[in-house]
């Protein structure tokens, strides 16, 4: 939920099995666009947005904002790891970027080895599914040559996250709603060793 709480319910009768609150929540906080489950390992991956107090929406929180990525054991609710959002809200000269936030708002994408978790600061990131360690990131902000001869502008990555298919990773960069970094870039990456068809 956007209040920062997640629940596990029994699929047969709706009974609550466990709950946890990894985020402080708020209008632009908590869980936004999608969790992911690895059904083989029985692990749930939870992205938390948690924009800071004083954001555009005049938000209030239950506790300190905690933009972060989490892994839980589905059966028990045990938290396996937590990784704070790395966040890079500085331009090339080191100045703070207006409309830049570090949180995980977009849906996450999971393979047995990797968690692809884009962030509101415009970074496409890959984390180790077992440990939560960041393995790779690509800054999608800025100007990129497009295949039609024009240019695409990258910005915040929000909503749908990344799609993994046929060894390629597809992502849309630029989301100017709610004071975030706008853009219009559609990017495709080659991903080796994901086991995805």
mmCIF file of C-alpha atoms in Angstrom:
data_model
loop_
_atom_site.group_PDB
_atom_site.id
_atom_site.type_symbol
_atom_site.label_atom_id
_atom_site.label_comp_id
_atom_site.label_asym_id
_atom_site.label_seq_id
_atom_site.Cartn_x
_atom_site.Cartn_y
_atom_site.Cartn_z
ATOM 1 C CA UNK A 1 0.000 0.000 0.000
ATOM 2 C CA UNK A 2 1.001 3.651 -0.363
ATOM 3 C CA UNK A 3 1.090 3.830 3.431
ATOM 4 C CA UNK A 4 4.288 1.733 3.220
ATOM 5 C CA UNK A 5 2.763 -1.520 4.486
ATOM 6 C CA UNK A 6 2.641 -4.885 2.707
ATOM 7 C CA UNK A 7 0.430 -7.878 3.532
ATOM 8 C CA UNK A 8 0.451 -11.597 2.807
ATOM 9 C CA UNK A 9 -3.022 -13.138 2.652
ATOM 10 C CA UNK A 10 -4.082 -16.777 2.461
ATOM 11 C CA UNK A 11 -5.268 -17.365 -1.113
ATOM 12 C CA UNK A 12 -8.051 -19.703 0.049
ATOM 13 C CA UNK A 13 -9.800 -17.665 2.729
ATOM 14 C CA UNK A 14 -8.186 -14.181 2.702
ATOM 15 C CA UNK A 15 -6.774 -14.601 6.204
ATOM 16 C CA UNK A 16 -3.788 -12.340 6.934
ATOM 17 C CA UNK A 17 -0.639 -14.433 7.300
ATOM 18 C CA UNK A 18 1.860 -11.660 7.990
ATOM 19 C CA UNK A 19 2.462 -7.953 7.484
ATOM 20 C CA UNK A 20 5.434 -5.595 7.433
ATOM 21 C CA UNK A 21 5.944 -1.848 7.000
ATOM 22 C CA UNK A 22 9.183 -1.164 5.099
ATOM 23 C CA UNK A 23 8.183 2.385 4.111
ATOM 24 C CA UNK A 24 6.969 5.525 5.860
ATOM 25 C CA UNK A 25 4.275 5.952 3.220
ATOM 26 C CA UNK A 26 2.333 9.047 2.224
ATOM 27 C CA UNK A 27 0.788 10.465 -0.947
ATOM 28 C CA UNK A 28 4.019 9.881 -2.868
ATOM 29 C CA UNK A 29 5.387 7.203 -0.557
ATOM 30 C CA UNK A 30 5.130 3.495 0.088
ATOM 31 C CA UNK A 31 4.531 0.942 -2.662
ATOM 32 C CA UNK A 32 3.390 2.424 -5.974
ATOM 33 C CA UNK A 33 3.351 0.317 -9.137
ATOM 34 C CA UNK A 34 4.288 -3.261 -8.480
ATOM 35 C CA UNK A 35 5.934 -5.913 -6.366
ATOM 36 C CA UNK A 36 7.577 -9.007 -7.875
ATOM 37 C CA UNK A 37 7.836 -12.615 -6.723
ATOM 38 C CA UNK A 38 10.345 -15.324 -7.537
ATOM 39 C CA UNK A 39 8.066 -18.379 -7.135
ATOM 40 C CA UNK A 40 10.935 -20.888 -7.221
ATOM 41 C CA UNK A 41 12.885 -19.307 -4.364
ATOM 42 C CA UNK A 42 9.753 -18.018 -2.624
ATOM 43 C CA UNK A 43 11.022 -14.434 -2.382
ATOM 44 C CA UNK A 44 9.000 -11.216 -2.614
ATOM 45 C CA UNK A 45 10.712 -8.004 -3.812
ATOM 46 C CA UNK A 46 9.258 -4.697 -2.630
ATOM 47 C CA UNK A 47 10.146 -1.236 -4.023
ATOM 48 C CA UNK A 48 9.522 1.767 -1.717
ATOM 49 C CA UNK A 49 9.191 5.312 -3.088
ATOM 50 C CA UNK A 50 8.936 7.550 0.034
ATOM 51 C CA UNK A 51 9.516 11.072 -1.275
ATOM 52 C CA UNK A 52 10.787 13.554 1.328
ATOM 53 C CA UNK A 53 8.637 15.837 3.469
ATOM 54 C CA UNK A 54 7.881 19.105 1.692
ATOM 55 C CA UNK A 55 7.426 17.496 -1.720
ATOM 56 C CA UNK A 56 4.960 18.840 -4.265
ATOM 57 C CA UNK A 57 1.993 17.014 -2.741
ATOM 58 C CA UNK A 58 2.378 18.508 0.737
ATOM 59 C CA UNK A 59 2.889 15.031 2.118
ATOM 60 C CA UNK A 60 3.051 13.701 5.658
ATOM 61 C CA UNK A 61 4.608 10.423 6.764
ATOM 62 C CA UNK A 62 4.447 7.811 9.469
ATOM 63 C CA UNK A 63 8.127 7.922 10.463
ATOM 64 C CA UNK A 64 11.195 8.868 8.456
ATOM 65 C CA UNK A 65 11.050 8.404 4.666
ATOM 66 C CA UNK A 66 12.789 5.196 3.614
ATOM 67 C CA UNK A 67 13.271 5.043 -0.183
ATOM 68 C CA UNK A 68 14.573 1.492 -0.526
ATOM 69 C CA UNK A 69 14.298 -1.988 -2.034
ATOM 70 C CA UNK A 70 13.444 -5.040 0.101
ATOM 71 C CA UNK A 71 13.372 -8.842 -0.177
ATOM 72 C CA UNK A 72 11.064 -10.994 1.985
ATOM 73 C CA UNK A 73 10.552 -14.700 2.457
ATOM 74 C CA UNK A 74 7.015 -15.173 1.123
ATOM 75 C CA UNK A 75 6.064 -17.949 3.544
ATOM 76 C CA UNK A 76 7.303 -16.438 6.806
ATOM 77 C CA UNK A 77 7.492 -12.680 6.150
ATOM 78 C CA UNK A 78 11.134 -12.619 7.241
ATOM 79 C CA UNK A 79 12.996 -9.698 5.677
ATOM 80 C CA UNK A 80 16.006 -11.154 3.856
ATOM 81 C CA UNK A 81 17.661 -7.849 2.938
ATOM 82 C CA UNK A 82 17.096 -4.122 2.574
ATOM 83 C CA UNK A 83 18.965 -1.804 0.189
ATOM 84 C CA UNK A 84 18.587 1.992 0.498
ATOM 85 C CA UNK A 85 17.919 3.784 -2.791
ATOM 86 C CA UNK A 86 21.385 4.786 -4.054
ATOM 87 C CA UNK A 87 20.081 8.097 -5.413
ATOM 88 C CA UNK A 88 21.958 10.451 -7.714
ATOM 89 C CA UNK A 89 20.234 13.818 -7.756
ATOM 90 C CA UNK A 90 23.226 15.902 -8.860
ATOM 91 C CA UNK A 91 24.057 17.141 -12.330
ATOM 92 C CA UNK A 92 27.489 16.758 -13.960
ATOM 93 C CA UNK A 93 28.694 19.909 -12.151
ATOM 94 C CA UNK A 94 27.548 18.596 -8.753
ATOM 95 C CA UNK A 95 24.528 20.885 -8.373
ATOM 96 C CA UNK A 96 21.242 19.549 -6.969
ATOM 97 C CA UNK A 97 18.626 18.709 -9.622
ATOM 98 C CA UNK A 98 15.124 20.077 -9.107
ATOM 99 C CA UNK A 99 12.454 17.400 -9.432
ATOM 100 C CA UNK A 100 14.870 14.575 -8.716
ATOM 101 C CA UNK A 101 14.058 11.939 -6.092
ATOM 102 C CA UNK A 102 15.922 8.733 -5.178
ATOM 103 C CA UNK A 103 13.030 6.337 -4.523
ATOM 104 C CA UNK A 104 11.787 3.152 -6.201
ATOM 105 C CA UNK A 105 8.331 3.994 -7.582
ATOM 106 C CA UNK A 106 8.214 1.891 -10.771
ATOM 107 C CA UNK A 107 7.387 -1.803 -10.798
ATOM 108 C CA UNK A 108 10.371 -4.135 -10.371
ATOM 109 C CA UNK A 109 11.334 -7.013 -12.690
ATOM 110 C CA UNK A 110 12.889 -10.222 -11.351
ATOM 111 C CA UNK A 111 14.929 -13.128 -12.688
ATOM 112 C CA UNK A 112 16.396 -15.903 -10.494
ATOM 113 C CA UNK A 113 19.635 -13.873 -10.249
ATOM 114 C CA UNK A 114 18.670 -10.213 -10.725
ATOM 115 C CA UNK A 115 16.214 -7.542 -9.656
ATOM 116 C CA UNK A 116 15.810 -4.718 -12.180
ATOM 117 C CA UNK A 117 14.613 -1.734 -10.171
ATOM 118 C CA UNK A 118 14.569 1.682 -11.871
ATOM 119 C CA UNK A 119 14.585 4.783 -9.696
ATOM 120 C CA UNK A 120 12.968 8.206 -9.805
ATOM 121 C CA UNK A 121 16.382 9.825 -10.309
ATOM 122 C CA UNK A 122 16.421 8.305 -13.813
ATOM 123 C CA UNK A 123 18.745 5.365 -13.162
ATOM 124 C CA UNK A 124 18.058 1.882 -14.480
ATOM 125 C CA UNK A 125 19.568 -0.399 -11.836
ATOM 126 C CA UNK A 126 20.226 -4.134 -11.445
ATOM 127 C CA UNK A 127 20.608 -5.710 -8.003
ATOM 128 C CA UNK A 128 21.764 -9.144 -6.887
ATOM 129 C CA UNK A 129 18.573 -11.054 -6.045
ATOM 130 C CA UNK A 130 20.249 -12.962 -3.213
ATOM 131 C CA UNK A 131 22.021 -10.093 -1.428
ATOM 132 C CA UNK A 132 20.528 -6.789 -2.627
ATOM 133 C CA UNK A 133 23.920 -5.525 -3.768
ATOM 134 C CA UNK A 134 23.750 -3.129 -6.716
ATOM 135 C CA UNK A 135 25.566 -4.746 -9.644
ATOM 136 C CA UNK A 136 24.945 -2.264 -12.451
ATOM 137 C CA UNK A 137 23.323 1.070 -13.196
ATOM 138 C CA UNK A 138 22.779 3.272 -16.223
ATOM 139 C CA UNK A 139 21.852 6.960 -16.015
ATOM 140 C CA UNK A 140 19.018 7.481 -18.512
ATOM 141 C CA UNK A 141 18.814 11.235 -17.894
ATOM 142 C CA UNK A 142 19.837 13.635 -20.604
ATOM 143 C CA UNK A 143 19.868 13.723 -24.377
ATOM 144 C CA UNK A 144 20.265 10.584 -26.511
ATOM 145 C CA UNK A 145 20.374 10.140 -30.316
ATOM 146 C CA UNK A 146 17.239 8.359 -31.538
ATOM 147 C CA UNK A 147 16.932 5.836 -34.388
ATOM 148 C CA UNK A 148 14.607 8.221 -36.278
ATOM 149 C CA UNK A 149 17.409 10.790 -36.538
ATOM 150 C CA UNK A 150 16.044 12.963 -33.763
ATOM 151 C CA UNK A 151 16.843 13.076 -30.070
ATOM 152 C CA UNK A 152 15.205 11.549 -27.005
ATOM 153 C CA UNK A 153 15.314 13.047 -23.524
ATOM 154 C CA UNK A 154 15.507 10.755 -20.494
ATOM 155 C CA UNK A 155 14.276 11.601 -17.009
ATOM 156 C CA UNK A 156 12.541 9.939 -14.053
ATOM 157 C CA UNK A 157 11.609 6.266 -14.431
ATOM 158 C CA UNK A 158 8.187 5.582 -12.974
ATOM 159 C CA UNK A 159 5.038 3.473 -13.386
ATOM 160 C CA UNK A 160 5.662 0.366 -15.536
ATOM 161 C CA UNK A 161 9.320 -0.266 -14.823
ATOM 162 C CA UNK A 162 11.357 -2.449 -17.184
ATOM 163 C CA UNK A 163 10.198 -5.308 -19.407
ATOM 164 C CA UNK A 164 12.590 -8.229 -19.912
ATOM 165 C CA UNK A 165 12.022 -10.393 -22.994
ATOM 166 C CA UNK A 166 14.243 -12.257 -25.436
ATOM 167 C CA UNK A 167 17.425 -11.188 -23.667
ATOM 168 C CA UNK A 168 16.537 -7.516 -24.016
ATOM 169 C CA UNK A 169 15.444 -4.997 -21.394
ATOM 170 C CA UNK A 170 12.942 -2.319 -22.459
ATOM 171 C CA UNK A 171 12.400 0.836 -20.393
ATOM 172 C CA UNK A 172 10.675 4.201 -20.779
ATOM 173 C CA UNK A 173 12.555 7.143 -19.252
ATOM 174 C CA UNK A 174 10.897 10.457 -18.494
ATOM 175 C CA UNK A 175 7.889 11.058 -16.243
ATOM 176 C CA UNK A 176 7.074 14.706 -15.681
ATOM 177 C CA UNK A 177 4.094 14.235 -13.385
ATOM 178 C CA UNK A 178 4.229 15.407 -9.746
ATOM 179 C CA UNK A 179 7.238 17.640 -10.327
ATOM 180 C CA UNK A 180 9.505 14.807 -11.508
ATOM 181 C CA UNK A 181 12.092 14.829 -14.305
ATOM 182 C CA UNK A 182 10.258 14.820 -17.684
ATOM 183 C CA UNK A 183 11.343 13.066 -20.859
ATOM 184 C CA UNK A 184 10.321 10.916 -23.815
ATOM 185 C CA UNK A 185 12.982 8.211 -24.207
ATOM 186 C CA UNK A 186 12.273 4.559 -25.013
ATOM 187 C CA UNK A 187 15.472 2.553 -24.486
ATOM 188 C CA UNK A 188 16.466 -1.027 -25.233
ATOM 189 C CA UNK A 189 19.389 -2.851 -23.551
ATOM 190 C CA UNK A 190 20.985 -6.236 -24.236
ATOM 191 C CA UNK A 191 21.056 -8.410 -21.114
ATOM 192 C CA UNK A 192 23.334 -11.433 -20.981
ATOM 193 C CA UNK A 193 22.791 -14.491 -18.792
ATOM 194 C CA UNK A 194 19.266 -13.746 -17.518
ATOM 195 C CA UNK A 195 17.763 -17.032 -18.638
ATOM 196 C CA UNK A 196 14.845 -15.058 -20.104
ATOM 197 C CA UNK A 197 13.291 -16.134 -23.415
#
